[in-house]
CSV table of C-alpha atoms in Angstrom, one decimal:
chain,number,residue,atom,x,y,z
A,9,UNK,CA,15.0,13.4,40.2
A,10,UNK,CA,12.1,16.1,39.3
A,11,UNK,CA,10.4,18.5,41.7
A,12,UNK,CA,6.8,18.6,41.3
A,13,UNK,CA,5.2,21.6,39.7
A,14,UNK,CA,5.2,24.7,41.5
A,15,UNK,CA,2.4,26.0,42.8
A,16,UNK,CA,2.2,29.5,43.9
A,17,UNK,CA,-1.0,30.1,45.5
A,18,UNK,CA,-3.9,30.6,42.9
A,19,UNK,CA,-5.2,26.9,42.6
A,20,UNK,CA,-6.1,26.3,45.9
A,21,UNK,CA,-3.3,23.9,46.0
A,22,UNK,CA,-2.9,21.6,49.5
A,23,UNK,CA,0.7,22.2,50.4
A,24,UNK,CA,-0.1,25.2,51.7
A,25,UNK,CA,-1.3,23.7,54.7
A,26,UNK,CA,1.0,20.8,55.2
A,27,UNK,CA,3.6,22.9,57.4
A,28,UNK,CA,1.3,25.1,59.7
A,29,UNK,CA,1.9,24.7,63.6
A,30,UNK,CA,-1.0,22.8,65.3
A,31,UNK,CA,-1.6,21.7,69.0
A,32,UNK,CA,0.2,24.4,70.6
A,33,UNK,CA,1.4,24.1,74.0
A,34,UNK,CA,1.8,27.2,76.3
A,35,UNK,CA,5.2,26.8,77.4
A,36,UNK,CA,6.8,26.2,73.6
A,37,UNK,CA,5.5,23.8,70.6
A,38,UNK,CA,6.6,22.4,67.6
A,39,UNK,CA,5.2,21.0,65.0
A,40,UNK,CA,6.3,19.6,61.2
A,41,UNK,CA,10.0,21.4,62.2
A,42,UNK,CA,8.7,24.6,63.2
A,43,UNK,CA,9.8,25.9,66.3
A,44,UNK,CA,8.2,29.0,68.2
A,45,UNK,CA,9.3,31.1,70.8
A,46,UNK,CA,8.8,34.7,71.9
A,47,UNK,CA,11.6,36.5,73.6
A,48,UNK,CA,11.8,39.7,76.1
A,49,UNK,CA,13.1,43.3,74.5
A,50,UNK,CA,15.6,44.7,76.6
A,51,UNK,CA,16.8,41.5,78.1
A,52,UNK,CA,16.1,39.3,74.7
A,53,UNK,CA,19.5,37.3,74.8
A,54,UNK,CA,19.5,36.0,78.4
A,55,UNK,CA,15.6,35.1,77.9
A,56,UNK,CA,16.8,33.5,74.2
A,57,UNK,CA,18.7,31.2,76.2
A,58,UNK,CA,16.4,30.5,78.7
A,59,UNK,CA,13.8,29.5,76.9
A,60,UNK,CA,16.0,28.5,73.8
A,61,UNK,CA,14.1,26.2,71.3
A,62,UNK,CA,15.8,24.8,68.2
A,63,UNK,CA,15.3,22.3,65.2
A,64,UNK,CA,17.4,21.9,62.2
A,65,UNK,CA,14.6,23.1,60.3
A,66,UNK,CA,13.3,26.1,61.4
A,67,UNK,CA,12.4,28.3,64.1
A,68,UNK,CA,9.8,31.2,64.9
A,69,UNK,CA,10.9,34.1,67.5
A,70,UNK,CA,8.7,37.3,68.2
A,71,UNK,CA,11.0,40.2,69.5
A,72,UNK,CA,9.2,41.4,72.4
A,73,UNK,CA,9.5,44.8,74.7
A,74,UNK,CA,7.5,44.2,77.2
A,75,UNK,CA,5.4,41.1,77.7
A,76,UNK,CA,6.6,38.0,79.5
A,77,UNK,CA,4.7,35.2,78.4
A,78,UNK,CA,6.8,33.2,76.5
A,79,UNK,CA,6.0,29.9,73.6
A,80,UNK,CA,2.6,31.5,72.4
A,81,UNK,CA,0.9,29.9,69.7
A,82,UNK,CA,0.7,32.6,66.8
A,83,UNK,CA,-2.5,33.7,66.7
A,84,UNK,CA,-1.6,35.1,70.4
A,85,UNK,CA,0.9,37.5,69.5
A,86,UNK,CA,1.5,40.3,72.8
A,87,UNK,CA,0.4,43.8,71.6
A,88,UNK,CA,3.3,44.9,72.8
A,89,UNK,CA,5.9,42.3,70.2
A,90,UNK,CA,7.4,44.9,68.2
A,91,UNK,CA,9.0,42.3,65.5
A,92,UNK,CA,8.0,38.6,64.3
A,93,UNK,CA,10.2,36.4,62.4
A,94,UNK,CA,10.4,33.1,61.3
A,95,UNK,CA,13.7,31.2,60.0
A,96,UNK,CA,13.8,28.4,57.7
A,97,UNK,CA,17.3,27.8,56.9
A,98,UNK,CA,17.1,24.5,54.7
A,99,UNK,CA,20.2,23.6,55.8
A,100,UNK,CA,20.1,20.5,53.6
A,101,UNK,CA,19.3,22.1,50.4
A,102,UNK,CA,23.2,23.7,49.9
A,103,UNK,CA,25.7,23.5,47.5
A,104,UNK,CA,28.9,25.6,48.9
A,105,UNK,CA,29.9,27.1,45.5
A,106,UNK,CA,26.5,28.2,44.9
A,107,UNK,CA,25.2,31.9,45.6
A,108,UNK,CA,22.3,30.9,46.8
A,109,UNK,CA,23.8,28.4,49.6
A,110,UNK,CA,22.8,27.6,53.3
A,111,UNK,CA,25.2,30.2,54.6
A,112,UNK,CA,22.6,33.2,54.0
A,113,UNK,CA,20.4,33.2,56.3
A,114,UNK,CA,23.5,31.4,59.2
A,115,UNK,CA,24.9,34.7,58.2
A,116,UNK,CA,22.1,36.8,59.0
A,117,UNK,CA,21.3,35.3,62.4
A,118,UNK,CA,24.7,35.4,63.4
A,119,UNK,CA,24.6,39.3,62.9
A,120,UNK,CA,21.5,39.1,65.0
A,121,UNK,CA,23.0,37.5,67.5
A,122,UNK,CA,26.2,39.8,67.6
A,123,UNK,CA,24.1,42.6,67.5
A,124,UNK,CA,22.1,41.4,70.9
A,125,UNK,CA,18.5,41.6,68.9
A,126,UNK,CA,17.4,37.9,69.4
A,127,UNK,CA,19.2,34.7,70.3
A,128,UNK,CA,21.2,31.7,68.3
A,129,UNK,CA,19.0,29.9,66.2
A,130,UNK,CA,20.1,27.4,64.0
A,131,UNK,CA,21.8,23.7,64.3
A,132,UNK,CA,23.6,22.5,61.5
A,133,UNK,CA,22.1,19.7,59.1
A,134,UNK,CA,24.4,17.1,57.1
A,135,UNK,CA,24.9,17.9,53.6
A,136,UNK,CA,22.5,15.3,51.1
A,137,UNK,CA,22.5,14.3,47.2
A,138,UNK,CA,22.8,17.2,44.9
A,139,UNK,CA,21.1,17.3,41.1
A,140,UNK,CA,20.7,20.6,38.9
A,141,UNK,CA,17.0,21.2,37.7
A,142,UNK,CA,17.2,21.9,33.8
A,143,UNK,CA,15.9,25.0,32.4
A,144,UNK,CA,15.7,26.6,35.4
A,145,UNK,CA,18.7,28.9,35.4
A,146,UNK,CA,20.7,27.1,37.6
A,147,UNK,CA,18.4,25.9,40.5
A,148,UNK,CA,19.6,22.9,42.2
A,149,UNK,CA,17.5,20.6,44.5
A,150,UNK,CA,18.9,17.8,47.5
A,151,UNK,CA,17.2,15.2,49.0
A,152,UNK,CA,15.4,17.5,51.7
A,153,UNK,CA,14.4,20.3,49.0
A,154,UNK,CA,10.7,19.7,48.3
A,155,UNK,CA,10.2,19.2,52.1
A,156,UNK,CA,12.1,22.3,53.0
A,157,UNK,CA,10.2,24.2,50.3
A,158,UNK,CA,7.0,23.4,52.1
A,159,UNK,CA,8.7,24.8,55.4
A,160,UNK,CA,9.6,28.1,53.9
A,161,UNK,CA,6.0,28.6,52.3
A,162,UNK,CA,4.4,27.5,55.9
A,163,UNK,CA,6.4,30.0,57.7
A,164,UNK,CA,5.3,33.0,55.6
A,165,UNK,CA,1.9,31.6,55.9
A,166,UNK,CA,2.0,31.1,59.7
A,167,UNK,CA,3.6,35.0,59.8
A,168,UNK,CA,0.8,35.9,58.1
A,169,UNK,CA,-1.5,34.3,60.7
A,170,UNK,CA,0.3,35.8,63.5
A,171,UNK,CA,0.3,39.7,62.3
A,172,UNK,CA,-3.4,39.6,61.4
A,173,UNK,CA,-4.1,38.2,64.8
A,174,UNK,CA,-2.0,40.8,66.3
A,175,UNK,CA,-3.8,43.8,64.4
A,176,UNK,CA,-7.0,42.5,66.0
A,177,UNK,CA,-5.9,44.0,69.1
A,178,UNK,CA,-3.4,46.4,68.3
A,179,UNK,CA,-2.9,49.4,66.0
A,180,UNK,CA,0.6,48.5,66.4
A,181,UNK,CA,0.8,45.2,65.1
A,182,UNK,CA,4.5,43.7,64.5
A,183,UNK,CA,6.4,43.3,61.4
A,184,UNK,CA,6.6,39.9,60.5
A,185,UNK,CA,10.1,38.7,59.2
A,186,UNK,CA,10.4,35.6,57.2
A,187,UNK,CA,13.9,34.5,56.8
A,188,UNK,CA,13.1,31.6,54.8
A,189,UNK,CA,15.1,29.6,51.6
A,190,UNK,CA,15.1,28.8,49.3
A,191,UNK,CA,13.8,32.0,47.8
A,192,UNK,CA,10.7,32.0,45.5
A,193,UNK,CA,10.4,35.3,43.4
A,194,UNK,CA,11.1,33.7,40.3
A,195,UNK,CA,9.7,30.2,40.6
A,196,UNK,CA,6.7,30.1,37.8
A,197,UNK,CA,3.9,27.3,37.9
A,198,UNK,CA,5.5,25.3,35.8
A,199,UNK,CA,8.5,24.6,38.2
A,200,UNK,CA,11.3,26.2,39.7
A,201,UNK,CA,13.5,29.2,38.1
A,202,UNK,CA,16.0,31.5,39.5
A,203,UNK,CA,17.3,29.7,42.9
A,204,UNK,CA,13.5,29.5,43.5
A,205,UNK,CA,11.8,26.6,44.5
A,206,UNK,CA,7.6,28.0,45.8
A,207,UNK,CA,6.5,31.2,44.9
A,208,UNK,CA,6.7,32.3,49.0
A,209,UNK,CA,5.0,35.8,48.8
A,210,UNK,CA,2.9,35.0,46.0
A,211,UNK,CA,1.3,31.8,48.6
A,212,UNK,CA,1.1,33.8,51.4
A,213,UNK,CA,-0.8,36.8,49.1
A,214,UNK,CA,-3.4,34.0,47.9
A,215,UNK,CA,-4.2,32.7,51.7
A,216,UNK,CA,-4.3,36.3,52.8
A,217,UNK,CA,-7.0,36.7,50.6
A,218,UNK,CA,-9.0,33.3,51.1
A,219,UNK,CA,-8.1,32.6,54.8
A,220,UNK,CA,-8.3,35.9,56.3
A,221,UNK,CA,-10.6,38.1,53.8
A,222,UNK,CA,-7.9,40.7,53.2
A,223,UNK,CA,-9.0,41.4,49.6
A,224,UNK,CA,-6.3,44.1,48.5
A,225,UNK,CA,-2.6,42.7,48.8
A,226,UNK,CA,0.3,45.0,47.6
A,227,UNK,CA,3.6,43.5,47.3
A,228,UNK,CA,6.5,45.7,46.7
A,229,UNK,CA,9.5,43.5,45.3
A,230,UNK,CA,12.4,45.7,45.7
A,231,UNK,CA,15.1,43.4,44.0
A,232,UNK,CA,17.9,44.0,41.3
A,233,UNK,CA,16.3,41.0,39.7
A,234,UNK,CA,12.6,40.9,38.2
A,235,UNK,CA,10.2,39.0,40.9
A,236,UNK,CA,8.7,37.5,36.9
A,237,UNK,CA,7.2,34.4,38.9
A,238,UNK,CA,5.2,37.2,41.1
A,239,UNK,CA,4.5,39.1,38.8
A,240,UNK,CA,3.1,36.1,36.5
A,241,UNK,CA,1.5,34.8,39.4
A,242,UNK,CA,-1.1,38.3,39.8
A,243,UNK,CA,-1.1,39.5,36.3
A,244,UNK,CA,-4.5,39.2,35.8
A,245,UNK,CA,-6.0,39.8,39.2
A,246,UNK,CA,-7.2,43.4,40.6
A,247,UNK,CA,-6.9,42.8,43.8
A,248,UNK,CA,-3.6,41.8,43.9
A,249,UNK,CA,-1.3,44.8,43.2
A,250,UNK,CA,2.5,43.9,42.2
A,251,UNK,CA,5.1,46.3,41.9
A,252,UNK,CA,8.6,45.9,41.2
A,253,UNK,CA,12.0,48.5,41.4
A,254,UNK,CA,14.4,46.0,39.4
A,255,UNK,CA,17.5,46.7,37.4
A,256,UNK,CA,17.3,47.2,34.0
A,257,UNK,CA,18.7,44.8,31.8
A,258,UNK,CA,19.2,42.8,34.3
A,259,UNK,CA,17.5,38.5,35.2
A,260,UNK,CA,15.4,37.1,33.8
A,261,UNK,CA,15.0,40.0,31.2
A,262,UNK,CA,11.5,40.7,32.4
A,263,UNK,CA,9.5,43.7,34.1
A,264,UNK,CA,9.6,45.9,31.2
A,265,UNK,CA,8.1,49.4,32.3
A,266,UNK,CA,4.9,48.5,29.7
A,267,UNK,CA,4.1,45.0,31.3
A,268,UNK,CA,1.5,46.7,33.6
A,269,UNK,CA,-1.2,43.7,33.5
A,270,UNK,CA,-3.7,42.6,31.6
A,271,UNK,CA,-7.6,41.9,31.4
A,272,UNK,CA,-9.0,42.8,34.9
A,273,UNK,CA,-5.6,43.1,35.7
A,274,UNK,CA,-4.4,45.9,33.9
A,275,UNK,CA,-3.1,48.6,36.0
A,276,UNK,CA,-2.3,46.6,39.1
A,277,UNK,CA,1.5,45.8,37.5
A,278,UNK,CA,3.4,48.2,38.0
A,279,UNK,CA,7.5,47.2,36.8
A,280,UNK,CA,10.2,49.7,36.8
A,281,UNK,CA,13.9,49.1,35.4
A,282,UNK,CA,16.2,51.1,36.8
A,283,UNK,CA,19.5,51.9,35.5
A,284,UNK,CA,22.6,50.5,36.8
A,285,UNK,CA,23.8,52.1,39.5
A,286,UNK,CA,21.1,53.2,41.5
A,287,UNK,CA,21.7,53.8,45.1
A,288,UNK,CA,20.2,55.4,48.4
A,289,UNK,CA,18.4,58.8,46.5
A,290,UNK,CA,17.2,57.5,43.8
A,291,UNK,CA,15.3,54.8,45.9
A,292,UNK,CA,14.2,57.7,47.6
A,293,UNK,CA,12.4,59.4,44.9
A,294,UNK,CA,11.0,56.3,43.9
A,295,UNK,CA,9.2,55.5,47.7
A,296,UNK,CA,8.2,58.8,47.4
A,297,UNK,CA,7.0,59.7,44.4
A,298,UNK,CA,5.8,55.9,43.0
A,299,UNK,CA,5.4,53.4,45.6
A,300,UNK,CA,3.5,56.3,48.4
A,301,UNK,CA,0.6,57.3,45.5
A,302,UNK,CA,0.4,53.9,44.5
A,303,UNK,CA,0.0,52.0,47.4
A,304,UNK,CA,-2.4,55.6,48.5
A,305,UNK,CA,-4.6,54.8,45.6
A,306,UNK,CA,-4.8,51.2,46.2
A,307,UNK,CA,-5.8,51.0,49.5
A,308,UNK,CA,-4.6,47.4,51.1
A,309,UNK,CA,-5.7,45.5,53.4
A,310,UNK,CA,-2.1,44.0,53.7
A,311,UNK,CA,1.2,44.7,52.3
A,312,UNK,CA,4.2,42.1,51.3
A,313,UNK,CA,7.9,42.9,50.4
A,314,UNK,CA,9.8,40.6,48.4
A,315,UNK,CA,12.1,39.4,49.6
A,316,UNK,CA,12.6,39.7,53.0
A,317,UNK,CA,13.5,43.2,52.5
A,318,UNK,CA,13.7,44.4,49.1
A,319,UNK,CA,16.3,41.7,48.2
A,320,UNK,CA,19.4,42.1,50.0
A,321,UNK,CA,21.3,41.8,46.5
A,322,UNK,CA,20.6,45.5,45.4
A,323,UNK,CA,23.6,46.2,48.0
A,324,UNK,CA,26.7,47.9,46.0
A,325,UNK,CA,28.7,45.0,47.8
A,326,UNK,CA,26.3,41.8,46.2
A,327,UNK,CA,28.6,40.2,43.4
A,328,UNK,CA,25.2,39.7,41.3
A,329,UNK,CA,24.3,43.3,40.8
A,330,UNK,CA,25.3,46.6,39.9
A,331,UNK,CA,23.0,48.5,42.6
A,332,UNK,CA,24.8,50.8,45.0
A,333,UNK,CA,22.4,50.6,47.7
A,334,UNK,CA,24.0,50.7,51.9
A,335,UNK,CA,23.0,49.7,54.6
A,336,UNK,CA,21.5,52.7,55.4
A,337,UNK,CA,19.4,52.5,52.1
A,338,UNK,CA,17.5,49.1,54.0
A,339,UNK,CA,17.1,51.1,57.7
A,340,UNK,CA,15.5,54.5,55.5
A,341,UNK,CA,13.2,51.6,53.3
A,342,UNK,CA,12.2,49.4,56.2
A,343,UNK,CA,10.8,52.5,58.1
A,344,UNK,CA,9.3,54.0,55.8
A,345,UNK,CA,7.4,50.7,54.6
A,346,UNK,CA,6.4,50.0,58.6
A,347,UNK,CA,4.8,53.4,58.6
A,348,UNK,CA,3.3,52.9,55.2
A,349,UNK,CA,1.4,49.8,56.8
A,350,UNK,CA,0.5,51.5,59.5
A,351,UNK,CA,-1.3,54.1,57.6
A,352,UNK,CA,-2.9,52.4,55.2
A,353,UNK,CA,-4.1,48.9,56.6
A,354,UNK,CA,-3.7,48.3,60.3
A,355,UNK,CA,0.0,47.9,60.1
A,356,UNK,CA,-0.1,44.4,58.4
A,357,UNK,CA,3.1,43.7,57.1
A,358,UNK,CA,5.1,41.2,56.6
A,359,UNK,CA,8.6,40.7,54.7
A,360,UNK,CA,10.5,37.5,52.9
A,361,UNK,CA,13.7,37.2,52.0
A,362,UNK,CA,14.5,36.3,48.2
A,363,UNK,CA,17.6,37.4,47.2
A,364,UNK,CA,21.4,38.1,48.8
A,365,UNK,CA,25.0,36.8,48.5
A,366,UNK,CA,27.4,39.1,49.9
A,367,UNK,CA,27.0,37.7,53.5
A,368,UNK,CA,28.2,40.9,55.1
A,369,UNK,CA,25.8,43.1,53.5
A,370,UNK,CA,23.3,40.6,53.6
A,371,UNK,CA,23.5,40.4,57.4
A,372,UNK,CA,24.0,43.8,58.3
A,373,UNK,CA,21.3,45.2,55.7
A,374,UNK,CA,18.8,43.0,57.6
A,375,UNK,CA,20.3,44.0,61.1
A,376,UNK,CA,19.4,47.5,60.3
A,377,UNK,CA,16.3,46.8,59.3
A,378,UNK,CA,15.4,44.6,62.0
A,379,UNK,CA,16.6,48.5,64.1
A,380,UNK,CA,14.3,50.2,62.2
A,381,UNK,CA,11.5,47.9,62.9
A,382,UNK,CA,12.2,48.2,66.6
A,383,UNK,CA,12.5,51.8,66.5
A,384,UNK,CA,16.0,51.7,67.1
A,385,UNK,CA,18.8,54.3,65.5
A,386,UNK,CA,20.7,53.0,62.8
A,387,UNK,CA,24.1,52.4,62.8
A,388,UNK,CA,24.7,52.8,59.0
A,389,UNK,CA,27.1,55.3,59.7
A,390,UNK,CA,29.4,52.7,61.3
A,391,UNK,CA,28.9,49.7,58.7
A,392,UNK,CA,28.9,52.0,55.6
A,393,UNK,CA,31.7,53.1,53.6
A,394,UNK,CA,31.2,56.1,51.0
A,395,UNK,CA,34.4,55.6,49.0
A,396,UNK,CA,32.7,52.7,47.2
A,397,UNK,CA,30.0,55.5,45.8
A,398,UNK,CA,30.0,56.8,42.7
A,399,UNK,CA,27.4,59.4,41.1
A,400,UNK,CA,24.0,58.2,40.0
A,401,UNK,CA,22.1,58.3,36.7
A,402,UNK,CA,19.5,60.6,38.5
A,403,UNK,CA,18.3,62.3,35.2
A,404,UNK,CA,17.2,58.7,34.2
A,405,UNK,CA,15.6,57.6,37.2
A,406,UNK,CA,13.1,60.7,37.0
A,407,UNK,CA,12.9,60.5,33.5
A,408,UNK,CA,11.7,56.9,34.5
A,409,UNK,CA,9.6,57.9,37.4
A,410,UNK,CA,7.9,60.5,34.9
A,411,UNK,CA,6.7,57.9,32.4
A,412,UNK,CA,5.9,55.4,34.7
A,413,UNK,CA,3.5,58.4,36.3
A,414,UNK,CA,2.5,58.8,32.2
A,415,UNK,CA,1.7,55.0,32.0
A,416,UNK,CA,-0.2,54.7,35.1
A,417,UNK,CA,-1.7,58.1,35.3
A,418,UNK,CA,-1.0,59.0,39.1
């Protein structure tokens, strides 16, 4: 069995558009296994179930403090919704031993759910066929993987549709969520790579640009692994500015700190490889002192975070890094990145999850930032447990942050 070749975005490729919602309904609609819904804020769970609408497939929600309305169509998004999110599980593609397996994003909507900040989501799908894709690091496909592939793409697509809409009408437009697999970071145009099946963010950058007019998209990949199939994607393109906190050393053995872009596009790369063991302040310093001026000088008309937010794998507990990020890292990013949006393009902003496989930090890293999103206090404090710290290379990380300044002269 072979996938077809990837296409992330740039070629104007059709499958884009094979997953959007269509003939909306007021009450609730579906359509090509995506399911939308909009729940109330302080009562969210008891109007969840009211109004509950699931599919095997995937479903949309808009966390929502004040309006009543529920089932809009997503380009009537209440000015009031304070969070949008759209889950694409892929139930189907799974292998159980694998890291990158069905349970991730089950895991995060069950801390959702415990946590009272949106209702149960998901059904469970049989398992199908499993092959291994070669050369690509190990990816694996099922039956239902191409299929669930478009799904995934189509809901960071349809999120996009839904903030722009929103920021029409409001100067507080909501974050958009897309809790989507498989991931798509790595996947390059000539197939998948990485657990990555569709370059996600780097679709829904191109249909920003060509659906909507937002010419200036800055994605922030905040990953332990190199976004390389992003970064590929946009390295010749201006208007598409990619930058990536990755650690160093670390897969696929790209994003060196001089890989900065090339022809029109040099400058609008930006990689940095930070050393192992790089937690809460040295992400910090880098927000403040790299991502702020560069995003400053930019000037977006929409900004994207791979994956979901920043890669959940960074966290100290992910058995696939050697990142010492907490929970508390995730609340601090994801509020600062809202405000970021809010100040430099509308609020436009929209994250996908990539990356992950420690379901407990996975879950409660995107709880917290779900809190921050809402303007709720974080409960870090509570989940976090500073005996697993250690000390961190600080000296490198601004010796880092210094050249990188050098390089891009900011």
């Amino acid at each position: 069995m072979e996938l077809p070749a990837v296409c992330l975005g740039p070629f104007g490729c059709n499958l884009l558009f094979c997953v959007r919602p269509h003939n909306y309904s007021h009450k609730k609609y579906s359509r090509n296994g995506i399911a939308f819904k909009y729940i109330d804020g302080p009562k969210y769970i008891e109007s969840g179930k009211e109004h509950s609408s699931t599919s095997v497939r995937g479903t949309i929600y808009c966390s929502n403090q004040q309006e009543k309305n529920v089932g809009l169509p997503s380009d009537h998004i209440p000015v009031s919704a304070k969070v949008v999110y759209a889950a694409a599980p892929a139930m189907s593609h799974n292998q159980e031993s694998h890291p990158e397996c069905n349970s991730r994003v089950t895991a995060i909507l069950t801390a959702l759910e415990k946590m009272k900040l949106t209702s149960k989501a998901m059904d469970q799908a049989s398992e199908k066929g499993l092959i291994f894709i070669d050369g690509s690091g190990p990816t694996y496909a099922t039956a239902t993987t191409f299929q669930e592939s478009l799904l995934a793409a189509g809901a960071g697509i349809s999120l996009v549709d839904s903030v722009v809409a929103a920021s029409k009408v409001s100067k507080d437009p909501p974050v958009a969520f897309a809790l989507i697999r498989p991931p798509g970071h790595h996947a390059i145009p000539k197939g998948a790579m990485g657990f990555c099946v569709f370059g996600n963010i780097a679709i829904a950058a191109r249909y920003a640009q060509r659906m909507h007019g937002l010419k200036r998209v800055f994605i922030i990949d905040f990953d332990v692994h190199h976004g390389n199939g992003t970064n590929d994607a946009f390295y010749e393109d201006p208007d598409i500015f990619f930058l990536s906190t990755h650690q160093a050393g670390s897969y696929p053995g790209t994003g060196k700190i001089d890989q900065i872009g090339c022809g029109r596009g040099e400058g609008s790369t930006l990689n940095l490889p930070l050393p192992g063991g790089s937690g809460d302040t040295a992400m910090r310093t880098v927000f403040d002192e790299v991502i702020v001026p560069c995003a400053q000088r930019f000037k977006p008309d929409i900004i994207l975070v791979s994956a979901g937010i920043f890669r959940y794998d960074a966290h100290l507990l992910d058995p696939l890094a050697s990142f010492q990020f907490t929970t508390g890292t995730y609340y601090m990013l994801a509020s600062k990145i809202k405000q970021l949006a809010k100040d430099l393009c509308g609020g436009r902003c929209v994250f996908f999850l990539e990356g992950g496989y420690n379901l407990s930090s996975l879950s409660n890293s995107v709880v917290e930032s779900f809190r921050a999103f809402l303007g709720e206090r974080s409960l870090a404090a509570e989940l976090d447990d500073p005996s697993y710290l250690h000390e961190e290379p600080l000296n490198k990380v601004k010796q880092l942050i210094e050249k990188v300044k050098h390089i891009h002269s900011f």
